[in-house]
JSON list of C-alpha atoms in Angstrom, two decimals:
[
{"chain": "A", "resi": 1, "resn": "MET", "atom": "CA", "xyz": [13.74, 44.87, -7.87]},
{"chain": "A", "resi": 2, "resn": "LEU", "atom": "CA", "xyz": [10.15, 45.63, -6.96]},
{"chain": "A", "resi": 3, "resn": "PRO", "atom": "CA", "xyz": [8.65, 43.74, -9.96]},
{"chain": "A", "resi": 4, "resn": "ALA", "atom": "CA", "xyz": [10.80, 40.71, -9.12]},
{"chain": "A", "resi": 5, "resn": "LEU", "atom": "CA", "xyz": [9.55, 40.78, -5.53]},
{"chain": "A", "resi": 6, "resn": "ARG", "atom": "CA", "xyz": [5.96, 41.03, -6.76]},
{"chain": "A", "resi": 7, "resn": "LEU", "atom": "CA", "xyz": [6.50, 38.05, -9.06]},
{"chain": "A", "resi": 8, "resn": "LEU", "atom": "CA", "xyz": [7.97, 36.03, -6.20]},
{"chain": "A", "resi": 9, "resn": "ILE", "atom": "CA", "xyz": [5.03, 36.80, -3.90]},
{"chain": "A", "resi": 10, "resn": "ALA", "atom": "CA", "xyz": [2.48, 36.04, -6.63]},
{"chain": "A", "resi": 11, "resn": "SER", "atom": "CA", "xyz": [4.10, 32.71, -7.50]},
{"chain": "A", "resi": 12, "resn": "LEU", "atom": "CA", "xyz": [4.32, 31.77, -3.81]},
{"chain": "A", "resi": 13, "resn": "GLY", "atom": "CA", "xyz": [0.60, 32.55, -3.39]},
{"chain": "A", "resi": 14, "resn": "VAL", "atom": "CA", "xyz": [-0.33, 30.41, -6.40]},
{"chain": "A", "resi": 15, "resn": "LEU", "atom": "CA", "xyz": [1.81, 27.57, -5.06]},
{"chain": "A", "resi": 16, "resn": "LEU", "atom": "CA", "xyz": [0.13, 27.68, -1.64]},
{"chain": "A", "resi": 17, "resn": "ILE", "atom": "CA", "xyz": [-3.37, 27.79, -3.12]},
{"chain": "A", "resi": 18, "resn": "SER", "atom": "CA", "xyz": [-2.70, 24.90, -5.49]},
{"chain": "A", "resi": 19, "resn": "SER", "atom": "CA", "xyz": [-1.11, 22.74, -2.78]},
{"chain": "A", "resi": 20, "resn": "SER", "atom": "CA", "xyz": [-4.18, 23.00, -0.54]},
{"chain": "A", "resi": 21, "resn": "ALA", "atom": "CA", "xyz": [-6.45, 22.15, -3.46]},
{"chain": "A", "resi": 22, "resn": "ALA", "atom": "CA", "xyz": [-4.25, 19.20, -4.35]},
{"chain": "A", "resi": 23, "resn": "GLN", "atom": "CA", "xyz": [-4.83, 17.70, -0.91]},
{"chain": "A", "resi": 24, "resn": "ALA", "atom": "CA", "xyz": [-8.57, 17.28, -1.55]},
{"chain": "A", "resi": 25, "resn": "ALA", "atom": "CA", "xyz": [-9.13, 13.75, -2.80]},
{"chain": "A", "resi": 26, "resn": "SER", "atom": "CA", "xyz": [-12.11, 11.60, -3.71]},
{"chain": "A", "resi": 27, "resn": "LYS", "atom": "CA", "xyz": [-12.43, 8.12, -2.31]},
{"chain": "A", "resi": 28, "resn": "SER", "atom": "CA", "xyz": [-15.13, 5.69, -3.44]},
{"chain": "A", "resi": 29, "resn": "LEU", "atom": "CA", "xyz": [-16.48, 3.08, -1.05]},
{"chain": "A", "resi": 30, "resn": "ALA", "atom": "CA", "xyz": [-18.28, -0.08, -2.14]},
{"chain": "A", "resi": 31, "resn": "LEU", "atom": "CA", "xyz": [-21.73, -0.69, -0.72]},
{"chain": "A", "resi": 32, "resn": "PRO", "atom": "CA", "xyz": [-21.99, -3.31, 2.03]},
{"chain": "A", "resi": 33, "resn": "ALA", "atom": "CA", "xyz": [-24.17, -6.39, 1.70]},
{"chain": "A", "resi": 34, "resn": "GLU", "atom": "CA", "xyz": [-27.92, -5.91, 2.06]},
{"chain": "A", "resi": 35, "resn": "GLY", "atom": "CA", "xyz": [-28.90, -5.30, 5.69]},
{"chain": "A", "resi": 36, "resn": "GLN", "atom": "CA", "xyz": [-25.29, -4.61, 6.67]},
{"chain": "A", "resi": 37, "resn": "VAL", "atom": "CA", "xyz": [-23.06, -1.67, 7.62]},
{"chain": "A", "resi": 38, "resn": "ALA", "atom": "CA", "xyz": [-19.50, -1.00, 6.39]},
{"chain": "A", "resi": 39, "resn": "VAL", "atom": "CA", "xyz": [-17.27, 1.25, 8.49]},
{"chain": "A", "resi": 40, "resn": "THR", "atom": "CA", "xyz": [-14.15, 2.92, 7.07]},
{"chain": "A", "resi": 41, "resn": "PHE", "atom": "CA", "xyz": [-11.29, 4.36, 9.10]},
{"chain": "A", "resi": 42, "resn": "ALA", "atom": "CA", "xyz": [-8.37, 6.58, 8.05]},
{"chain": "A", "resi": 43, "resn": "SER", "atom": "CA", "xyz": [-5.97, 9.10, 9.52]},
{"chain": "A", "resi": 44, "resn": "GLY", "atom": "CA", "xyz": [-4.62, 12.46, 8.44]},
{"chain": "A", "resi": 45, "resn": "VAL", "atom": "CA", "xyz": [-8.06, 13.68, 7.37]},
{"chain": "A", "resi": 46, "resn": "LYS", "atom": "CA", "xyz": [-9.17, 17.26, 8.02]},
{"chain": "A", "resi": 47, "resn": "SER", "atom": "CA", "xyz": [-12.74, 17.12, 6.70]},
{"chain": "A", "resi": 48, "resn": "VAL", "atom": "CA", "xyz": [-15.13, 14.80, 4.87]},
{"chain": "A", "resi": 49, "resn": "LYS", "atom": "CA", "xyz": [-18.13, 15.42, 2.61]},
{"chain": "A", "resi": 50, "resn": "VAL", "atom": "CA", "xyz": [-20.34, 13.00, 0.71]},
{"chain": "A", "resi": 51, "resn": "LYS", "atom": "CA", "xyz": [-20.11, 13.68, -3.00]},
{"chain": "A", "resi": 52, "resn": "SER", "atom": "CA", "xyz": [-22.67, 11.01, -3.97]},
{"chain": "A", "resi": 53, "resn": "ALA", "atom": "CA", "xyz": [-24.53, 8.07, -2.46]},
{"chain": "A", "resi": 54, "resn": "PRO", "atom": "CA", "xyz": [-27.20, 5.73, -3.90]},
{"chain": "A", "resi": 55, "resn": "ALA", "atom": "CA", "xyz": [-30.84, 6.20, -2.88]},
{"chain": "A", "resi": 56, "resn": "GLY", "atom": "CA", "xyz": [-31.80, 4.50, 0.37]},
{"chain": "A", "resi": 57, "resn": "VAL", "atom": "CA", "xyz": [-28.22, 4.42, 1.70]},
{"chain": "A", "resi": 58, "resn": "THR", "atom": "CA", "xyz": [-27.26, 6.48, 4.75]},
{"chain": "A", "resi": 59, "resn": "VAL", "atom": "CA", "xyz": [-23.74, 7.73, 5.46]},
{"chain": "A", "resi": 60, "resn": "ALA", "atom": "CA", "xyz": [-22.77, 8.68, 9.02]},
{"chain": "A", "resi": 61, "resn": "GLY", "atom": "CA", "xyz": [-19.54, 9.71, 10.69]},
{"chain": "A", "resi": 62, "resn": "GLY", "atom": "CA", "xyz": [-16.98, 12.44, 10.55]},
{"chain": "A", "resi": 63, "resn": "VAL", "atom": "CA", "xyz": [-13.50, 13.53, 11.56]},
{"chain": "A", "resi": 64, "resn": "LYS", "atom": "CA", "xyz": [-12.08, 14.27, 15.00]},
{"chain": "A", "resi": 65, "resn": "GLY", "atom": "CA", "xyz": [-8.42, 14.85, 15.73]},
{"chain": "A", "resi": 66, "resn": "GLY", "atom": "CA", "xyz": [-7.40, 13.83, 12.21]},
{"chain": "A", "resi": 67, "resn": "LYS", "atom": "CA", "xyz": [-9.09, 10.42, 12.54]},
{"chain": "A", "resi": 68, "resn": "LEU", "atom": "CA", "xyz": [-11.88, 9.54, 10.09]},
{"chain": "A", "resi": 69, "resn": "ALA", "atom": "CA", "xyz": [-14.71, 7.12, 10.84]},
{"chain": "A", "resi": 70, "resn": "VAL", "atom": "CA", "xyz": [-17.50, 6.75, 8.26]},
{"chain": "A", "resi": 71, "resn": "ALA", "atom": "CA", "xyz": [-20.32, 4.20, 8.34]},
{"chain": "A", "resi": 72, "resn": "VAL", "atom": "CA", "xyz": [-22.22, 3.27, 5.17]},
{"chain": "A", "resi": 73, "resn": "VAL", "atom": "CA", "xyz": [-25.64, 1.89, 6.17]},
{"chain": "A", "resi": 74, "resn": "ARG", "atom": "CA", "xyz": [-27.50, -0.22, 3.59]},
{"chain": "A", "resi": 75, "resn": "PRO", "atom": "CA", "xyz": [-30.89, -1.43, 4.85]},
{"chain": "A", "resi": 76, "resn": "ARG", "atom": "CA", "xyz": [-32.71, -4.40, 3.34]},
{"chain": "A", "resi": 77, "resn": "GLY", "atom": "CA", "xyz": [-34.40, -3.35, 0.10]},
{"chain": "A", "resi": 78, "resn": "ALA", "atom": "CA", "xyz": [-32.07, -0.38, -0.58]},
{"chain": "A", "resi": 79, "resn": "ALA", "atom": "CA", "xyz": [-30.29, 0.24, -3.89]},
{"chain": "A", "resi": 80, "resn": "THR", "atom": "CA", "xyz": [-28.30, -2.72, -5.18]},
{"chain": "A", "resi": 81, "resn": "GLY", "atom": "CA", "xyz": [-25.74, -0.91, -7.30]},
{"chain": "A", "resi": 82, "resn": "GLY", "atom": "CA", "xyz": [-23.49, 2.06, -7.06]},
{"chain": "A", "resi": 83, "resn": "LYS", "atom": "CA", "xyz": [-20.98, 3.32, -4.59]},
{"chain": "A", "resi": 84, "resn": "VAL", "atom": "CA", "xyz": [-20.52, 6.08, -2.05]},
{"chain": "A", "resi": 85, "resn": "VAL", "atom": "CA", "xyz": [-18.04, 8.77, -3.08]},
{"chain": "A", "resi": 86, "resn": "LEU", "atom": "CA", "xyz": [-16.42, 10.87, -0.35]},
{"chain": "A", "resi": 87, "resn": "THR", "atom": "CA", "xyz": [-14.43, 14.08, -0.76]},
{"chain": "A", "resi": 88, "resn": "LEU", "atom": "CA", "xyz": [-11.61, 14.14, 1.79]},
{"chain": "A", "resi": 89, "resn": "LYS", "atom": "CA", "xyz": [-9.30, 17.01, 2.68]},
{"chain": "A", "resi": 90, "resn": "GLY", "atom": "CA", "xyz": [-5.91, 16.44, 4.23]},
{"chain": "A", "resi": 91, "resn": "LYS", "atom": "CA", "xyz": [-3.11, 13.95, 3.72]},
{"chain": "A", "resi": 92, "resn": "VAL", "atom": "CA", "xyz": [-5.13, 10.76, 3.90]},
{"chain": "A", "resi": 93, "resn": "LYS", "atom": "CA", "xyz": [-3.34, 7.57, 4.90]},
{"chain": "A", "resi": 94, "resn": "GLY", "atom": "CA", "xyz": [-4.11, 4.18, 6.37]},
{"chain": "A", "resi": 95, "resn": "PHE", "atom": "CA", "xyz": [-7.52, 3.41, 4.85]},
{"chain": "A", "resi": 96, "resn": "LYS", "atom": "CA", "xyz": [-9.14, 0.41, 6.57]},
{"chain": "A", "resi": 97, "resn": "THR", "atom": "CA", "xyz": [-12.67, -0.81, 5.87]},
{"chain": "A", "resi": 98, "resn": "VAL", "atom": "CA", "xyz": [-14.66, -3.26, 7.99]},
{"chain": "A", "resi": 99, "resn": "ALA", "atom": "CA", "xyz": [-17.14, -4.62, 5.44]},
{"chain": "A", "resi": 100, "resn": "ALA", "atom": "CA", "xyz": [-19.49, -6.36, 7.90]},
{"chain": "A", "resi": 101, "resn": "ALA", "atom": "CA", "xyz": [-19.44, -4.22, 11.02]},
{"chain": "A", "resi": 102, "resn": "LEU", "atom": "CA", "xyz": [-22.62, -5.77, 12.47]},
{"chain": "A", "resi": 103, "resn": "ASP", "atom": "CA", "xyz": [-20.83, -9.13, 12.58]},
{"chain": "A", "resi": 104, "resn": "GLY", "atom": "CA", "xyz": [-18.01, -7.63, 14.63]},
{"chain": "A", "resi": 105, "resn": "GLY", "atom": "CA", "xyz": [-15.77, -7.65, 11.56]},
{"chain": "A", "resi": 106, "resn": "GLY", "atom": "CA", "xyz": [-12.59, -6.38, 13.17]},
{"chain": "A", "resi": 107, "resn": "LYS", "atom": "CA", "xyz": [-11.09, -4.05, 15.71]},
{"chain": "A", "resi": 108, "resn": "ALA", "atom": "CA", "xyz": [-11.57, -0.32, 15.30]},
{"chain": "A", "resi": 109, "resn": "PRO", "atom": "CA", "xyz": [-8.31, 1.67, 15.33]},
{"chain": "A", "resi": 110, "resn": "ALA", "atom": "CA", "xyz": [-9.70, 4.22, 17.80]},
{"chain": "A", "resi": 111, "resn": "CYS", "atom": "CA", "xyz": [-12.55, 3.22, 20.11]},
{"chain": "A", "resi": 112, "resn": "SER", "atom": "CA", "xyz": [-12.70, 6.32, 22.31]},
{"chain": "A", "resi": 113, "resn": "GLY", "atom": "CA", "xyz": [-15.45, 8.61, 21.07]},
{"chain": "A", "resi": 114, "resn": "LEU", "atom": "CA", "xyz": [-16.35, 6.31, 18.16]},
{"chain": "A", "resi": 115, "resn": "ASP", "atom": "CA", "xyz": [-20.04, 6.22, 19.14]},
{"chain": "A", "resi": 116, "resn": "LYS", "atom": "CA", "xyz": [-20.28, 10.04, 19.14]},
{"chain": "A", "resi": 117, "resn": "LEU", "atom": "CA", "xyz": [-18.49, 10.28, 15.79]},
{"chain": "A", "resi": 118, "resn": "LEU", "atom": "CA", "xyz": [-20.73, 7.69, 14.09]},
{"chain": "A", "resi": 119, "resn": "ALA", "atom": "CA", "xyz": [-23.87, 9.36, 15.50]},
{"chain": "A", "resi": 120, "resn": "LYS", "atom": "CA", "xyz": [-23.50, 12.24, 13.01]},
{"chain": "A", "resi": 121, "resn": "ARG", "atom": "CA", "xyz": [-25.53, 11.68, 9.83]},
{"chain": "A", "resi": 122, "resn": "VAL", "atom": "CA", "xyz": [-23.74, 13.04, 6.76]},
{"chain": "A", "resi": 123, "resn": "ALA", "atom": "CA", "xyz": [-26.17, 11.87, 4.04]},
{"chain": "A", "resi": 124, "resn": "GLY", "atom": "CA", "xyz": [-29.39, 9.85, 3.94]},
{"chain": "A", "resi": 125, "resn": "LYS", "atom": "CA", "xyz": [-32.47, 9.59, 6.12]},
{"chain": "A", "resi": 126, "resn": "ALA", "atom": "CA", "xyz": [-31.92, 6.80, 8.66]},
{"chain": "A", "resi": 127, "resn": "ASP", "atom": "CA", "xyz": [-31.73, 7.68, 12.36]},
{"chain": "A", "resi": 128, "resn": "VAL", "atom": "CA", "xyz": [-28.15, 6.78, 13.28]},
{"chain": "A", "resi": 129, "resn": "GLN", "atom": "CA", "xyz": [-28.19, 7.92, 16.93]},
{"chain": "A", "resi": 130, "resn": "GLY", "atom": "CA", "xyz": [-28.98, 4.47, 18.33]},
{"chain": "A", "resi": 131, "resn": "LEU", "atom": "CA", "xyz": [-27.05, 2.61, 15.64]},
{"chain": "A", "resi": 132, "resn": "ALA", "atom": "CA", "xyz": [-23.83, 4.41, 16.60]},
{"chain": "A", "resi": 133, "resn": "GLY", "atom": "CA", "xyz": [-23.75, 2.78, 20.04]},
{"chain": "A", "resi": 134, "resn": "VAL", "atom": "CA", "xyz": [-24.37, -0.67, 18.56]},
{"chain": "A", "resi": 135, "resn": "LEU", "atom": "CA", "xyz": [-21.61, -0.23, 15.96]},
{"chain": "A", "resi": 136, "resn": "ALA", "atom": "CA", "xyz": [-19.10, 1.10, 18.48]},
{"chain": "A", "resi": 137, "resn": "ALA", "atom": "CA", "xyz": [-19.78, -1.82, 20.82]},
{"chain": "A", "resi": 138, "resn": "LYS", "atom": "CA", "xyz": [-19.42, -4.43, 18.06]},
{"chain": "A", "resi": 139, "resn": "LEU", "atom": "CA", "xyz": [-16.24, -2.88, 16.62]},
{"chain": "A", "resi": 140, "resn": "CYS", "atom": "CA", "xyz": [-14.59, -2.38, 20.01]},
{"chain": "A", "resi": 141, "resn": "GLY", "atom": "CA", "xyz": [-15.40, -5.84, 21.39]},
{"chain": "A", "resi": 142, "resn": "LYS", "atom": "CA", "xyz": [-17.84, -4.62, 24.04]},
{"chain": "A", "resi": 143, "resn": "PRO", "atom": "CA", "xyz": [-21.31, -6.01, 24.76]},
{"chain": "A", "resi": 144, "resn": "ALA", "atom": "CA", "xyz": [-24.05, -4.51, 22.59]},
{"chain": "A", "resi": 145, "resn": "PRO", "atom": "CA", "xyz": [-26.74, -2.35, 24.24]},
{"chain": "A", "resi": 146, "resn": "ALA", "atom": "CA", "xyz": [-29.85, -4.15, 25.49]},
{"chain": "A", "resi": 147, "resn": "ASP", "atom": "CA", "xyz": [-32.06, -2.67, 22.76]},
{"chain": "A", "resi": 148, "resn": "ALA", "atom": "CA", "xyz": [-29.64, -3.50, 19.91]},
{"chain": "A", "resi": 149, "resn": "ALA", "atom": "CA", "xyz": [-31.98, -6.00, 18.23]},
{"chain": "A", "resi": 150, "resn": "ALA", "atom": "CA", "xyz": [-34.85, -3.49, 18.21]},
{"chain": "A", "resi": 151, "resn": "ILE", "atom": "CA", "xyz": [-32.63, -0.73, 16.79]},
{"chain": "A", "resi": 152, "resn": "LEU", "atom": "CA", "xyz": [-31.35, -2.98, 14.00]},
{"chain": "A", "resi": 153, "resn": "ALA", "atom": "CA", "xyz": [-34.85, -4.23, 13.16]},
{"chain": "A", "resi": 154, "resn": "ARG", "atom": "CA", "xyz": [-36.24, -0.68, 13.01]},
{"chain": "A", "resi": 155, "resn": "LEU", "atom": "CA", "xyz": [-33.50, 0.34, 10.54]},
{"chain": "A", "resi": 156, "resn": "GLY", "atom": "CA", "xyz": [-33.86, -2.80, 8.39]},
{"chain": "A", "resi": 157, "resn": "LEU", "atom": "CA", "xyz": [-30.44, -4.14, 9.34]},
{"chain": "A", "resi": 158, "resn": "GLY", "atom": "CA", "xyz": [-29.13, -7.51, 10.43]},
{"chain": "A", "resi": 159, "resn": "ALA", "atom": "CA", "xyz": [-30.54, -10.87, 9.45]},
{"chain": "A", "resi": 160, "resn": "PRO", "atom": "CA", "xyz": [-33.94, -10.78, 7.73]},
{"chain": "A", "resi": 161, "resn": "PRO", "atom": "CA", "xyz": [-36.87, -11.85, 9.91]},
{"chain": "A", "resi": 162, "resn": "ALA", "atom": "CA", "xyz": [-37.96, -15.47, 9.64]},
{"chain": "A", "resi": 163, "resn": "PRO", "atom": "CA", "xyz": [-41.00, -15.90, 7.39]},
{"chain": "A", "resi": 164, "resn": "LEU", "atom": "CA", "xyz": [-44.20, -17.21, 8.96]},
{"chain": "A", "resi": 165, "resn": "THR", "atom": "CA", "xyz": [-44.78, -20.88, 8.21]},
{"chain": "A", "resi": 166, "resn": "MET", "atom": "CA", "xyz": [-47.45, -23.40, 9.07]},
{"chain": "A", "resi": 167, "resn": "THR", "atom": "CA", "xyz": [-45.49, -24.49, 12.15]},
{"chain": "A", "resi": 168, "resn": "ASN", "atom": "CA", "xyz": [-44.75, -21.09, 13.63]},
{"chain": "A", "resi": 169, "resn": "GLY", "atom": "CA", "xyz": [-47.90, -19.10, 12.87]},
{"chain": "A", "resi": 170, "resn": "PRO", "atom": "CA", "xyz": [-48.72, -15.89, 14.74]},
{"chain": "A", "resi": 171, "resn": "ARG", "atom": "CA", "xyz": [-51.12, -17.68, 17.14]},
{"chain": "A", "resi": 172, "resn": "GLY", "atom": "CA", "xyz": [-49.05, -20.73, 17.98]},
{"chain": "A", "resi": 173, "resn": "PRO", "atom": "CA", "xyz": [-48.46, -24.18, 16.51]},
{"chain": "A", "resi": 174, "resn": "ILE", "atom": "CA", "xyz": [-50.86, -25.80, 14.08]},
{"chain": "A", "resi": 175, "resn": "LYS", "atom": "CA", "xyz": [-51.72, -29.47, 14.60]},
{"chain": "A", "resi": 176, "resn": "ASP", "atom": "CA", "xyz": [-53.95, -31.60, 12.37]},
{"chain": "A", "resi": 177, "resn": "GLY", "atom": "CA", "xyz": [-55.40, -28.53, 10.67]},
{"chain": "A", "resi": 178, "resn": "ALA", "atom": "CA", "xyz": [-56.65, -27.05, 13.96]},
{"chain": "A", "resi": 179, "resn": "ARG", "atom": "CA", "xyz": [-54.90, -24.36, 15.95]},
{"chain": "A", "resi": 180, "resn": "TYR", "atom": "CA", "xyz": [-54.08, -25.20, 19.56]},
{"chain": "A", "resi": 181, "resn": "PRO", "atom": "CA", "xyz": [-52.79, -22.66, 22.07]},
{"chain": "A", "resi": 182, "resn": "ALA", "atom": "CA", "xyz": [-49.11, -23.00, 22.80]}
]
């Protein structure tokens, strides 16, 4: 009887260990367009880690209360190919990705605490503290912070700056080959 009980306990232990390992899954996310941010949401997640990300790309976000929010930040001039691979633990369900979060893109499933969650850098070098507030405002339909344009420009995000031309030079308009003050 004792060996049978030992066998039962050992098989139960193996089953429990293998079931927790089976819940860890990899999810690959496509890179957003150049100068853009993609935000992914899911539920049932216990933890998230970045397995791989292309050079120049920053990944921010995390898990709180089983809800996942991850932002993939691709500044202008960053890597053009590849993908971000996440390792997720838990029973993941309801994946939703907003591909162009800086354009508003769509409604976030959970707006409360989204700015604090996206302020955590998981991989990369960009400073995501200020960007988190801008993203949360755009995804939740609220007005963006006053310094949003400066934050996006500093990180190389948003529309590229207009190139200098003969009509909008740094010192004002040009007329008949001579520069006149504006």
